[in-house]
Short mmCIF file of C-alpha atoms in Angstrom, two decimals:
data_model
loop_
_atom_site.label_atom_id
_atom_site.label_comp_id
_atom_site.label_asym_id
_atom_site.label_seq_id
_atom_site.Cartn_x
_atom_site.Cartn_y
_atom_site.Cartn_z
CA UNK A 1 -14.08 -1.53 -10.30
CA UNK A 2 -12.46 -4.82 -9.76
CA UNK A 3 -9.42 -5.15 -7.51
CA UNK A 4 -7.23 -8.35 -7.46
CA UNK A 5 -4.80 -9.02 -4.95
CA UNK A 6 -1.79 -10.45 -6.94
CA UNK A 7 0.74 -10.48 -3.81
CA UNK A 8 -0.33 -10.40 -0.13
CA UNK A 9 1.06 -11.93 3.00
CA UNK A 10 -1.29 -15.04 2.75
CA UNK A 11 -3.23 -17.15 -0.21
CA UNK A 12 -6.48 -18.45 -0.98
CA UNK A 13 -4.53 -21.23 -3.07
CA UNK A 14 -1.72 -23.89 -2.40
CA UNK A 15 -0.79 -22.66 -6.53
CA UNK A 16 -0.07 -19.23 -5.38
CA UNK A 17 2.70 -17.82 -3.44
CA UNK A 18 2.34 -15.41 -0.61
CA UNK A 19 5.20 -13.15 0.40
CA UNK A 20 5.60 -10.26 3.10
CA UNK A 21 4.45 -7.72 0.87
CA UNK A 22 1.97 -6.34 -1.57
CA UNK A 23 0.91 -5.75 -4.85
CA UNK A 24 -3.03 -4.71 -6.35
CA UNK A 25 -4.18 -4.95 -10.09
CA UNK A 26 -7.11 -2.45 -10.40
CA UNK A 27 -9.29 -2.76 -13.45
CA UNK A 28 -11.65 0.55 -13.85
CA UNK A 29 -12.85 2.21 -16.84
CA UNK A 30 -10.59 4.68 -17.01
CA UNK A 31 -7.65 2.20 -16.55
CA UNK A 32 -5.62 -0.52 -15.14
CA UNK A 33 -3.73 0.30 -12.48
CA UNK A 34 -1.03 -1.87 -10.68
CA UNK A 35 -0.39 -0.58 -6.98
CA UNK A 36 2.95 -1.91 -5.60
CA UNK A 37 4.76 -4.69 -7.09
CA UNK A 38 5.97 -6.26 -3.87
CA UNK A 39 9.51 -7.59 -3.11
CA UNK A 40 10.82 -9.36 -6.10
CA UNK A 41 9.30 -11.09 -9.14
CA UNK A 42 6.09 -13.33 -7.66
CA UNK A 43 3.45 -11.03 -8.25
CA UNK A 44 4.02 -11.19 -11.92
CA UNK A 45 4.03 -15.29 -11.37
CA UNK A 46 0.47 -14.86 -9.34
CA UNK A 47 -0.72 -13.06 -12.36
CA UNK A 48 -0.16 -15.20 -14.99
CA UNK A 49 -2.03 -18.19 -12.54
CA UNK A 50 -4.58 -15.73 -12.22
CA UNK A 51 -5.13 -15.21 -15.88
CA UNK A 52 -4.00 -11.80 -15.60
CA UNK A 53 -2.55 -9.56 -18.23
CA UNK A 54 -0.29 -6.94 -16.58
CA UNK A 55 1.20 -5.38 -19.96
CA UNK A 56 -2.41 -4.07 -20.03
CA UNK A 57 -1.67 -1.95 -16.91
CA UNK A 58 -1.84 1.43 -17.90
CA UNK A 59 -0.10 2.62 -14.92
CA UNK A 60 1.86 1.61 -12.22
CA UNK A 61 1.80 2.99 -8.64
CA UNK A 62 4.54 2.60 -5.83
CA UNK A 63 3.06 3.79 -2.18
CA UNK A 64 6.32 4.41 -0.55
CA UNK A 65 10.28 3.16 -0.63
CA UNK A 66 9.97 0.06 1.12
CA UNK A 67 11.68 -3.15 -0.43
CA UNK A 68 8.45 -4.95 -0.26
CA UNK A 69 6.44 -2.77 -2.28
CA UNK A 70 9.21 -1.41 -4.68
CA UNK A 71 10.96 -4.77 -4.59
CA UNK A 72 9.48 -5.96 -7.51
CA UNK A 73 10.31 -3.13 -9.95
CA UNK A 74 13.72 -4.38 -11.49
CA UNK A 75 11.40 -7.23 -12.81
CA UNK A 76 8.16 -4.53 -14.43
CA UNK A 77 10.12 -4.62 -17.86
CA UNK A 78 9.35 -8.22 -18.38
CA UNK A 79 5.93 -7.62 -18.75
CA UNK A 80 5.25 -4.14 -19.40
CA UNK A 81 7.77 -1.75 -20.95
CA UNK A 82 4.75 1.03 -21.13
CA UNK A 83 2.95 2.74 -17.93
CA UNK A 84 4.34 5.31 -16.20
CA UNK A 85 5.52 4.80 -12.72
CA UNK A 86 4.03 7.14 -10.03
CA UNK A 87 6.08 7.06 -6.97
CA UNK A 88 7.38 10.14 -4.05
CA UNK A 89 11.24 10.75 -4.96
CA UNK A 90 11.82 10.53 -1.88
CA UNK A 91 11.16 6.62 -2.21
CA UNK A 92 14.40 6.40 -3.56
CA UNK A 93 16.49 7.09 -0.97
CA UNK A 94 18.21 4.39 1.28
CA UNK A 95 15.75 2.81 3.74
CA UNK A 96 16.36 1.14 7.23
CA UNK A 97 14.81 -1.16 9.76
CA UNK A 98 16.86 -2.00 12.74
CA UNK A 99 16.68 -5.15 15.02
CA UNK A 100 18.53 -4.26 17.90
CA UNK A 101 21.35 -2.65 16.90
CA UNK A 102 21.74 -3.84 13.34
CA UNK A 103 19.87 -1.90 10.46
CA UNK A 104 19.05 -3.86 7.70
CA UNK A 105 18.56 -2.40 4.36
CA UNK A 106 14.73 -2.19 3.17
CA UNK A 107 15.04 0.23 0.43
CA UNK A 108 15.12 0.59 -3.65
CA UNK A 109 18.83 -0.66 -3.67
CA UNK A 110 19.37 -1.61 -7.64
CA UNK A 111 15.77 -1.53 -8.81
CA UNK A 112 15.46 1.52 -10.22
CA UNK A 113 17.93 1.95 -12.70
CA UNK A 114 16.34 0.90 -15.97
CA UNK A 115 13.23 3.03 -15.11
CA UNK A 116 14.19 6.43 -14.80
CA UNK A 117 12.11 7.54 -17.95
CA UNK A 118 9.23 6.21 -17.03
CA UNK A 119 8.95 7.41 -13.38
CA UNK A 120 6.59 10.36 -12.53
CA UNK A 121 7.94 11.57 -9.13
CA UNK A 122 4.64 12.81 -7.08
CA UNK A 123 5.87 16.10 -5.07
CA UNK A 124 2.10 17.47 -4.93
CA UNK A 125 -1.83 16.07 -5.42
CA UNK A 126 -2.60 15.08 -8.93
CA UNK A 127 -5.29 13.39 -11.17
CA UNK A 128 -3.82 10.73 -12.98
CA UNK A 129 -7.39 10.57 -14.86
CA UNK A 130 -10.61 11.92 -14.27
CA UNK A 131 -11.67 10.29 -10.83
CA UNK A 132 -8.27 8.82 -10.13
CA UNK A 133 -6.28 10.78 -7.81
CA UNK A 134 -2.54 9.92 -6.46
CA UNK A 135 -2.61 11.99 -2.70
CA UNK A 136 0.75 13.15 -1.40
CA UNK A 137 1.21 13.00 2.77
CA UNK A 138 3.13 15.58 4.87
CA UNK A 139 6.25 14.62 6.46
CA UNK A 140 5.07 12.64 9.82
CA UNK A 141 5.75 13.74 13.45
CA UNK A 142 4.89 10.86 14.91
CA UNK A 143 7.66 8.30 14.30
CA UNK A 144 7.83 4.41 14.32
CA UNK A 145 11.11 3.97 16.23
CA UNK A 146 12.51 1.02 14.23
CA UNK A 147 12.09 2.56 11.15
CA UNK A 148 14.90 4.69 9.52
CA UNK A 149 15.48 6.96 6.19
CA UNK A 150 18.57 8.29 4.50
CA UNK A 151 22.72 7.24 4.57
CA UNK A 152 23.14 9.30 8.40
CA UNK A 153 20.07 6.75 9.02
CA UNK A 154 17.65 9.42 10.58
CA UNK A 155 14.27 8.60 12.52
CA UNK A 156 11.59 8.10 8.94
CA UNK A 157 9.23 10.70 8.83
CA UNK A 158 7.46 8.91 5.50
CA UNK A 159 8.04 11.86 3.17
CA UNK A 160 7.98 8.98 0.47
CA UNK A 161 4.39 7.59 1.28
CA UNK A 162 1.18 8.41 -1.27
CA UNK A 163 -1.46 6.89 -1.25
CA UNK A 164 -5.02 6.07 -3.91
CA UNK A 165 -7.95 7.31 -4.46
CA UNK A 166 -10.53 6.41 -7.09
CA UNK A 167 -14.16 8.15 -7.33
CA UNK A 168 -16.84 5.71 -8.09
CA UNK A 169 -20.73 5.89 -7.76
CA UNK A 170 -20.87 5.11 -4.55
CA UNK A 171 -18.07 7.27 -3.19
CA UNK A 172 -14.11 7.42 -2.77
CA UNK A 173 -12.38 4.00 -2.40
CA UNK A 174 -9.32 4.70 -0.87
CA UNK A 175 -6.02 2.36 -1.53
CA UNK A 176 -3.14 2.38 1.28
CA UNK A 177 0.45 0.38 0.74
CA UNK A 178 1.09 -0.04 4.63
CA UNK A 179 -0.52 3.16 6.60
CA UNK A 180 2.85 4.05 7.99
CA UNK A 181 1.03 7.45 8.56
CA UNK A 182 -1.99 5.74 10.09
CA UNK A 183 -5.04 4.99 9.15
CA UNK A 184 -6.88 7.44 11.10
CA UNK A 185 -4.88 10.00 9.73
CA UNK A 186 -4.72 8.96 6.18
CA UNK A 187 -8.72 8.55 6.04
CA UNK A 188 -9.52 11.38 8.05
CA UNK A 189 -7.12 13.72 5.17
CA UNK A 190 -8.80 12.18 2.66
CA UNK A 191 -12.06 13.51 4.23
CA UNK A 192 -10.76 16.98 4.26
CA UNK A 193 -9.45 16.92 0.16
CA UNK A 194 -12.93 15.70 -0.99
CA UNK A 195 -15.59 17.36 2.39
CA UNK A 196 -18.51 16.11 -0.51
CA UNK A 197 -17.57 12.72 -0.38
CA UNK A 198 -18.34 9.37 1.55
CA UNK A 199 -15.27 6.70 1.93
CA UNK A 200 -16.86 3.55 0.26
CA UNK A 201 -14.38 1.81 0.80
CA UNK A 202 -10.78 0.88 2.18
CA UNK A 203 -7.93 -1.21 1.28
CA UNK A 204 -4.71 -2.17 2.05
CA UNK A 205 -1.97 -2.58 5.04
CA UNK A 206 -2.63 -0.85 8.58
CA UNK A 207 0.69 -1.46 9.67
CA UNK A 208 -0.45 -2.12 13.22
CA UNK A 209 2.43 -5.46 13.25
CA UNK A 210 5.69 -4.87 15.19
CA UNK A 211 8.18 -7.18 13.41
CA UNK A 212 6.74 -9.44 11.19
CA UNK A 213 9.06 -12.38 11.37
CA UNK A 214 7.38 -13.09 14.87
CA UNK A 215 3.90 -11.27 14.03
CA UNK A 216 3.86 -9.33 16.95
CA UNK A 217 1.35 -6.33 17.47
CA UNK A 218 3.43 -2.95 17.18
CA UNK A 219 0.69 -1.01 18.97
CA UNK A 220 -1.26 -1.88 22.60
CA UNK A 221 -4.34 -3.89 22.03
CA UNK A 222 -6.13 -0.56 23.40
CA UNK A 223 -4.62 1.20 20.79
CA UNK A 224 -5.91 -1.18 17.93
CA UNK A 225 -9.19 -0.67 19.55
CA UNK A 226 -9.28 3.01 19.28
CA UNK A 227 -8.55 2.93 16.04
CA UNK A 228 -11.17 0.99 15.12
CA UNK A 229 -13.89 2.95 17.44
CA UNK A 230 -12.70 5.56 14.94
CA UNK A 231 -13.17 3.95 11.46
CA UNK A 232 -16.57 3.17 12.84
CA UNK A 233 -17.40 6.69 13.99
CA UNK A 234 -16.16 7.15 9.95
CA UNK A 235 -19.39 5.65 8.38
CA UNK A 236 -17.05 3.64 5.54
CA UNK A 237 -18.99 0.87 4.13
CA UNK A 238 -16.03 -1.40 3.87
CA UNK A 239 -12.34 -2.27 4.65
CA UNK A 240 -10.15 -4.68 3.17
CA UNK A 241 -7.15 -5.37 5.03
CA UNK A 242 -4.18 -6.97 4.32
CA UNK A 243 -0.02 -7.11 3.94
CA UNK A 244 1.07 -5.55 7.36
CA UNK A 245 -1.95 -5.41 9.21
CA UNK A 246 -1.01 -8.64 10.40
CA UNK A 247 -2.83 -11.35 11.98
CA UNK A 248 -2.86 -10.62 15.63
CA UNK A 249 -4.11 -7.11 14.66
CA UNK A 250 -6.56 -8.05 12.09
CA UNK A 251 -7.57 -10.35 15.05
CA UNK A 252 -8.15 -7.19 17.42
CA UNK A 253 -9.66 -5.03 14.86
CA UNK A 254 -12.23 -7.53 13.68
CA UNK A 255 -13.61 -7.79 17.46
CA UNK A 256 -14.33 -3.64 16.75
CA UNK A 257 -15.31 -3.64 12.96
CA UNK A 258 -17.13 -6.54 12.65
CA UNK A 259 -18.98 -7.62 9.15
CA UNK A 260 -17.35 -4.35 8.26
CA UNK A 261 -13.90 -5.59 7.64
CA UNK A 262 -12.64 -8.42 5.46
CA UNK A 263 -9.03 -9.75 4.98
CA UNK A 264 -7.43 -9.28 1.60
CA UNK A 265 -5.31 -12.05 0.43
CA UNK A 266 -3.11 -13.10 -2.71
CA UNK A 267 -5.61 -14.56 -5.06
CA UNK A 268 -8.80 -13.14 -3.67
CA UNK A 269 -10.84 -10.40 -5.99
CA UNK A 270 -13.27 -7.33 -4.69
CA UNK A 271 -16.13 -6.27 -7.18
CA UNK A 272 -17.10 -2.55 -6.12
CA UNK A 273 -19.64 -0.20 -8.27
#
């Protein structure tokens, strides 16, 4: 399996451009998968500096509502017209994050409206192919407070979030757009759906920054250390982080994790058997 980050929050090269947001290209054998297509159209300009082919995606996965993953959909057609589009439908309904007492607008707004018959609304668990499973999440409880859903703009319980998981030999790599459900919980879920199967290996956004125009830390530092006590109690062999982890976290994390964890950025690729 080999996993190229086409748009992250940071680059490996001056050529590329980095955005707030996040989009994967997956090559397996069964298929290639992009995961999120960030907030607008640079993920398909990283790819063709990276030498990457994206009408050869087979199919396209959006983790959740947000602008910065779903962003980038009004531009798919331009280079693929083909894969289906695997997304919660409740990611299309109007999404909010408020600054005070302003909400701005984070949602699908016009991006979905040439794409209707190729989306695949995920309402359940399924197996896209044989190894390749798209996991739906419960509604949440536990709420981030500036985070909003809906046109009466009620508290987001991240109905809309899925997440990936691909079999390989060496266990279940597990693919995350931003966590809003938490790590910990997503992981330890995944756990339960497959009790025969070791985490190899995860990747993606923790979502452990407050806002990320100042990159401040939206949990307490002993918070970010808990959760990675946990991961470690976890036995997962490795974690890739990225997108809205964000530095200062990433920072506190790594002082827990160790070798263990590895930032993710645009540019950089991950070779797992």
């Amino acid at each position: 399996m080999k996993i190229t980050a086409i748009l992250e929050n940071s680059k490996l090269d001056k050529k590329l451009t980095a955005k707030h947001g996040l989009s994967l290209y997956i090559e397996t054998e069964q298929m290639n998968i992009i995961f999120d297509l960030g907030p607008d159209h640079s993920y398909i300009k990283n790819a063709q500096a990276l030498g990457i082919d994206l009408s050869k995606a087979n199919t396209v996965i959006i983790s959740h509502g947000h602008s910065d993953h779903i962003g980038g959909l009004r531009y798919l057609d331009i280079v693929n017209k083909h894969a289906p589009i695997y997304l919660s439908s409740n990611a299309l309904e109007s999404h909010w994050l408020k600054i005070g007492p302003y909400y701005h607008h984070v949602g699908a707004k016009d991006t979905i409206e040439n794409y209707h018959n190729r989306m695949m609304f995920v309402d359940d668990d399924i197996e896209v192919s044989k190894g390749i499973h798209i996991i739906h999440l419960e509604p949440m409880n536990d709420y981030t407070k500036n985070l909003y859903k809906g046109d009466k703009k009620e508290l987001d319980d991240f109905n809309h979030e899925i997440v990936l998981v691909i079999e390989n030999e060496n266990g279940l790599v597990l693919f995350s757009g931003c966590s809003h459900h938490g790590i910990v919980n997503i992981t330890k879920t995944i756990t339960e759906k497959f009790p025969n199967k070791n985490i190899n290996a995860i990747i993606g956004g923790f979502h452990l920054i407050g806002l990320p125009i100042v990159n401040t830390v939206g949990k307490t530092k002993e918070e970010v250390i808990s959760i990675g006590n946990t991961l470690n109690e976890m036995h997962i062999n490795y974690i890739y982080s990225c997108h809205c982890t964000g530095a200062k976290g990433y920072n506190i994390l790594k002082t827990v994790l160790k070798e263990k964890l590895q930032s993710f950025k645009t540019g950089q690729i991950i070779e797992l058997l």
